Short mmCIF file of C-alpha atoms and ligand atoms in Angstrom, two decimals:
data_model
loop_
_atom_site.label_atom_id
_atom_site.label_comp_id
_atom_site.label_asym_id
_atom_site.label_seq_id
_atom_site.Cartn_x
_atom_site.Cartn_y
_atom_site.Cartn_z
CA MET A 1 143.86 94.69 196.19
CA ALA A 2 147.25 95.67 197.59
CA LEU A 3 148.64 99.09 198.40
CA THR A 4 152.34 99.73 197.99
CA ILE A 5 154.25 102.53 199.65
CA CYS A 6 157.87 103.60 199.43
CA VAL A 7 159.54 106.85 200.48
CA LEU A 8 161.75 107.60 197.46
CA GLY A 9 163.63 110.39 199.19
CA SER A 10 163.22 112.41 202.35
CA GLY A 11 164.82 115.36 204.12
CA SER A 12 165.45 119.02 203.35
CA SER A 13 167.19 118.08 200.10
CA GLY A 14 164.05 116.60 198.57
CA ASN A 15 160.88 114.71 199.47
CA SER A 16 158.86 112.28 197.40
CA THR A 17 156.77 109.25 198.36
CA TYR A 18 155.29 106.62 196.06
CA VAL A 19 151.80 105.29 196.85
CA GLY A 20 150.20 102.84 194.45
CA THR A 21 147.77 100.02 193.76
CA GLU A 22 148.09 97.50 190.91
CA ALA A 23 146.37 100.06 188.67
CA THR A 24 147.30 103.52 189.95
CA GLY A 25 150.62 105.00 191.08
CA VAL A 26 150.97 108.50 192.51
CA LEU A 27 153.71 110.56 194.07
CA VAL A 28 153.19 112.65 197.17
CA ASP A 29 155.45 115.63 196.42
CA ALA A 30 158.23 115.89 193.86
CA GLY A 31 161.19 117.41 195.65
CA LEU A 32 163.81 115.37 193.78
CA SER A 33 164.70 116.01 190.13
CA ALA A 34 162.40 114.26 187.67
CA ARG A 35 165.19 111.98 186.49
CA GLU A 36 166.19 111.01 190.03
CA THR A 37 162.55 110.44 191.02
CA LEU A 38 161.99 107.98 188.16
CA ARG A 39 165.35 106.32 188.77
CA ARG A 40 164.39 105.70 192.39
CA VAL A 41 160.93 104.36 191.47
CA GLU A 42 162.72 101.74 189.38
CA ALA A 43 165.43 101.17 192.00
CA ALA A 44 162.64 100.34 194.47
CA GLY A 45 161.30 97.71 192.05
CA LEU A 46 158.19 99.74 191.21
CA SER A 47 156.77 100.50 187.81
CA THR A 48 157.05 104.00 186.30
CA SER A 49 154.39 103.12 183.70
CA ARG A 50 151.67 103.11 186.36
CA LEU A 51 152.63 106.57 187.63
CA SER A 52 149.95 109.06 186.77
CA ALA A 53 150.04 112.01 189.15
CA VAL A 54 151.90 114.17 191.64
CA LEU A 55 149.96 115.35 194.69
CA VAL A 56 151.57 118.35 196.34
CA THR A 57 151.45 118.94 200.11
CA HIS A 58 152.83 122.50 199.97
CA GLU A 59 154.91 124.80 197.81
CA HIS A 60 158.35 124.56 199.47
CA GLY A 61 161.17 123.70 197.10
CA ASP A 62 162.07 120.45 198.85
CA HIS A 63 158.59 119.23 197.83
CA THR A 64 158.24 120.76 194.36
CA ALA A 65 161.67 120.94 192.65
CA GLY A 66 160.95 118.18 190.09
CA LEU A 67 157.29 118.89 189.59
CA SER A 68 157.34 120.88 186.38
CA VAL A 69 159.54 118.42 184.45
CA LEU A 70 157.53 115.44 185.70
CA HIS A 71 154.43 117.18 184.39
CA ARG A 72 155.69 118.57 181.08
CA ARG A 73 158.11 115.86 179.98
CA HIS A 74 156.71 112.79 181.70
CA LYS A 75 153.03 113.75 181.51
CA LEU A 76 152.17 113.28 185.18
CA SER A 77 149.02 115.16 186.26
CA LEU A 78 149.40 117.72 189.04
CA TYR A 79 147.09 117.99 192.04
CA ALA A 80 147.23 120.75 194.66
CA ASN A 81 145.00 123.26 196.43
CA SER A 82 144.85 126.85 195.19
CA GLY A 83 147.02 128.21 198.03
CA THR A 84 149.87 125.86 197.11
CA ILE A 85 149.49 126.64 193.41
CA ASP A 86 149.44 130.42 193.97
CA ASN A 87 152.56 130.38 196.11
CA TYR A 88 154.36 127.95 193.81
CA VAL A 89 153.68 130.18 190.82
CA LYS A 90 154.65 133.35 192.73
CA ALA A 91 158.02 131.97 193.75
CA LYS A 92 161.00 133.39 191.93
CA ASN A 93 161.88 132.17 188.44
CA ARG A 94 158.78 130.08 188.09
CA GLU A 95 156.74 132.55 186.07
CA GLU A 96 158.00 131.14 182.80
CA VAL A 97 156.84 127.62 183.58
CA ALA A 98 153.66 128.56 185.40
CA ASP A 99 151.63 129.01 182.22
CA SER A 100 152.61 125.60 180.90
CA LEU A 101 151.38 123.75 183.99
CA LYS A 102 147.85 122.43 184.03
CA TRP A 103 146.63 121.89 187.58
CA ASN A 104 143.88 119.76 189.05
CA VAL A 105 142.70 121.84 191.98
CA PHE A 106 141.43 120.11 195.10
CA GLN A 107 140.01 121.67 198.24
CA THR A 108 141.51 120.92 201.62
CA GLY A 109 139.03 118.73 203.48
CA ALA A 110 137.27 117.53 200.30
CA PRO A 111 138.13 113.92 199.34
CA PHE A 112 138.42 112.97 195.65
CA GLU A 113 139.01 109.86 193.55
CA LEU A 114 142.16 109.21 191.57
CA GLY A 115 141.93 105.88 189.73
CA ASP A 116 141.11 103.30 192.38
CA LEU A 117 142.51 105.48 195.17
CA ARG A 118 140.44 107.78 197.34
CA VAL A 119 142.50 110.81 198.36
CA ASP A 120 141.61 112.85 201.44
CA PRO A 121 143.65 116.06 201.86
CA PHE A 122 143.57 117.59 205.36
CA SER A 123 145.02 120.70 206.91
CA VAL A 124 148.37 120.69 208.76
CA PRO A 125 150.18 123.57 210.52
CA HIS A 126 153.35 124.65 208.66
CA ASP A 127 154.80 127.91 207.31
CA ALA A 128 153.24 127.56 203.86
CA LEU A 129 149.93 128.63 202.30
CA ASP A 130 147.32 125.95 203.10
CA PRO A 131 149.68 122.96 203.58
CA VAL A 132 148.09 119.49 203.71
CA GLY A 133 148.65 115.86 204.58
CA PHE A 134 146.93 113.02 202.72
CA ILE A 135 145.00 109.88 203.63
CA PHE A 136 144.84 107.31 200.81
CA THR A 137 142.12 104.70 200.93
CA CYS A 138 141.77 101.65 198.73
CA GLN A 139 138.92 99.38 199.75
CA SER A 140 139.37 99.23 203.54
CA ILE A 141 143.11 99.96 203.60
CA LYS A 142 144.17 103.42 204.76
CA ILE A 143 147.61 104.98 204.49
CA GLY A 144 148.52 108.38 205.94
CA VAL A 145 151.28 110.66 204.65
CA VAL A 146 152.07 113.81 206.60
CA THR A 147 155.42 115.55 206.86
CA ASP A 148 156.25 119.22 207.55
CA MET A 149 153.96 119.87 210.51
CA GLY A 150 154.78 122.17 213.41
CA MET A 151 152.59 120.20 215.77
CA ALA A 152 150.47 117.07 215.80
CA THR A 153 147.07 118.76 216.01
CA THR A 154 143.85 117.04 217.07
CA LEU A 155 142.79 116.94 213.40
CA ILE A 156 146.04 115.21 212.36
CA ARG A 157 145.71 112.66 215.17
CA GLU A 158 142.11 111.95 214.21
CA ARG A 159 142.96 111.49 210.53
CA LEU A 160 145.97 109.25 211.16
CA ARG A 161 144.34 107.22 213.92
CA HIS A 162 142.80 104.54 211.69
CA CYS A 163 145.64 104.06 209.23
CA ARG A 164 147.42 100.80 208.54
CA VAL A 165 150.65 102.51 207.44
CA LEU A 166 151.98 106.00 208.17
CA VAL A 167 154.66 108.23 206.72
CA VAL A 168 155.26 110.88 209.39
CA GLU A 169 157.83 113.50 210.20
CA ALA A 170 160.59 112.92 212.76
CA ASN A 171 162.45 116.13 211.96
CA HIS A 172 164.73 116.85 214.89
CA ASP A 173 165.83 115.84 218.33
CA LEU A 174 164.99 118.71 220.69
CA HIS A 175 168.33 118.60 222.50
CA MET A 176 170.34 118.42 219.25
CA LEU A 177 168.37 121.28 217.70
CA LYS A 178 168.81 123.57 220.72
CA ASN A 179 172.56 122.85 220.77
CA SER A 180 173.03 122.97 217.00
CA GLY A 181 174.65 126.41 216.90
CA ARG A 182 172.02 127.53 214.41
CA PRO A 183 170.72 131.12 214.68
CA TRP A 184 168.15 131.35 217.45
CA SER A 185 165.56 132.78 215.03
CA LEU A 186 165.85 129.66 212.86
CA ILE A 187 165.62 127.37 215.88
CA GLN A 188 162.50 129.25 216.99
CA ARG A 189 160.97 128.88 213.52
CA ILE A 190 161.57 125.11 213.48
CA LEU A 191 160.14 124.75 217.00
CA SER A 192 157.06 126.90 216.28
CA ARG A 193 153.54 125.68 215.53
CA GLN A 194 154.29 126.36 211.87
CA GLY A 195 157.64 124.56 211.91
CA HIS A 196 158.65 120.90 212.03
CA LEU A 197 157.84 117.97 214.32
CA SER A 198 160.40 116.70 216.84
CA ASN A 199 161.15 113.05 217.61
CA GLU A 200 159.64 113.62 221.03
CA ALA A 201 156.37 115.09 219.68
CA LEU A 202 156.07 112.31 217.10
CA ALA A 203 156.67 109.64 219.74
CA ASP A 204 153.93 111.19 221.86
CA MET A 205 151.47 111.20 218.95
CA LEU A 206 152.24 107.63 217.87
CA GLY A 207 151.98 106.33 221.42
CA GLU A 208 148.47 107.76 221.48
CA ILE A 209 147.21 106.79 218.02
CA GLY A 210 148.95 103.42 217.57
CA HIS A 211 146.55 100.46 217.37
CA THR A 212 146.54 96.73 216.67
CA GLY A 213 145.76 97.28 212.98
CA MET A 214 148.72 99.62 212.43
CA THR A 215 151.61 97.68 210.93
CA ASP A 216 154.29 100.06 209.64
CA VAL A 217 155.50 103.60 210.29
CA PHE A 218 158.06 105.43 208.15
CA LEU A 219 160.09 108.11 209.94
CA ALA A 220 160.51 110.94 207.42
CA HIS A 221 162.11 114.36 206.88
CA LEU A 222 164.94 113.71 209.37
CA SER A 223 167.26 116.70 209.77
CA ARG A 224 170.83 115.85 208.84
CA ASP A 225 172.34 118.17 211.47
CA CYS A 226 169.73 118.08 214.22
CA ASN A 227 168.72 114.44 214.30
CA ASP A 228 170.21 110.99 214.49
CA PRO A 229 168.22 108.16 212.88
CA ALA A 230 168.99 105.80 215.77
CA LEU A 231 167.77 108.40 218.26
CA ALA A 232 164.55 109.01 216.30
CA GLU A 233 163.88 105.28 216.17
CA LYS A 234 164.64 104.89 219.87
CA HIS A 235 162.21 107.64 220.94
CA VAL A 236 159.37 106.28 218.81
CA ARG A 237 160.04 102.62 219.65
CA LYS A 238 159.97 103.38 223.36
CA ALA A 239 156.66 105.25 223.12
CA LEU A 240 155.06 102.50 221.01
CA ASP A 241 156.30 99.70 223.27
CA LYS A 242 155.08 101.53 226.36
CA GLN A 243 151.56 101.66 224.91
CA GLY A 244 151.61 97.98 223.91
CA HIS A 245 152.27 98.62 220.20
CA SER A 246 155.50 96.64 219.87
CA HIS A 247 154.10 94.92 216.74
CA ILE A 248 154.43 98.16 214.72
CA ARG A 249 157.49 98.09 212.45
CA LEU A 250 159.55 101.27 212.02
CA HIS A 251 161.31 102.16 208.77
CA LEU A 252 163.90 104.87 208.26
CA THR A 253 163.88 107.08 205.18
CA TYR A 254 166.87 108.61 203.42
CA PRO A 255 167.86 111.70 201.44
CA ASP A 256 169.87 109.70 198.89
CA LYS A 257 168.03 106.40 198.36
CA PRO A 258 164.56 104.86 198.57
CA SER A 259 163.31 103.36 201.82
CA PHE A 260 162.11 99.82 202.31
CA THR A 261 158.95 99.16 200.30
CA VAL A 262 155.85 98.15 202.25
CA GLN A 263 152.95 96.33 200.65
CA VAL A 264 149.63 95.87 202.46
CA ASP A 265 146.56 93.93 201.39
ZN1 LIG B 1 157.97 122.73 204.21
ZN1 LIG B 2 159.98 119.93 203.73
#
């Protein structure tokens, strides 16, 4: 059994990641339009016919913009916890679609089965109502997907520690963010425990949790203004190499096109 993973789009303009087996395909988040999401699934050489569900990490628009059309027009099932659903429905202009959405409600910390995938949602710190990351398990293969986290908590490190492949946030370079000219209040929000993860913090976490069985790491949710892909890669590469994890491949992700597709078996 093989697991396939591809980050279809990433960044503040829209996030969506494909995770699938031969039988089951799911999306983590639907921050691109429905049409663009499906176009990118095909552009990545993956099958849209296998797609059955969208799993939502949190209610922010860059993770939910295409969700309602994917559900109503393309019949994908929706999975989220009740905090995410409540805040999604409360958000402006969504009242009219809220009634037409049928949700599968999971509880943070309670694993569930979706086809031949086991899905384990776990808590992450971010300025949303009950945001989560996911571990996907198929047979003995584990993949971790966690973006939008203000800090790499002990729980996050523990959950990601045994994964073969990770999609993780490398949001900003600390120096670039502090010198970005953005309002100080916004900079403070991004830097807070409920904000986004820096290249430096990610490098620190990966240096610690990297292991011989980890093969690939996707760097996701890169800020266009406050990060540089080469810099993000450099920070993480250095930390991995220093800890003897030079075998781990790094993949960039993009706002406007799918990433490299990784298949593990
Ligand atoms: Zn967010
Ligand atoms: Zn986001």
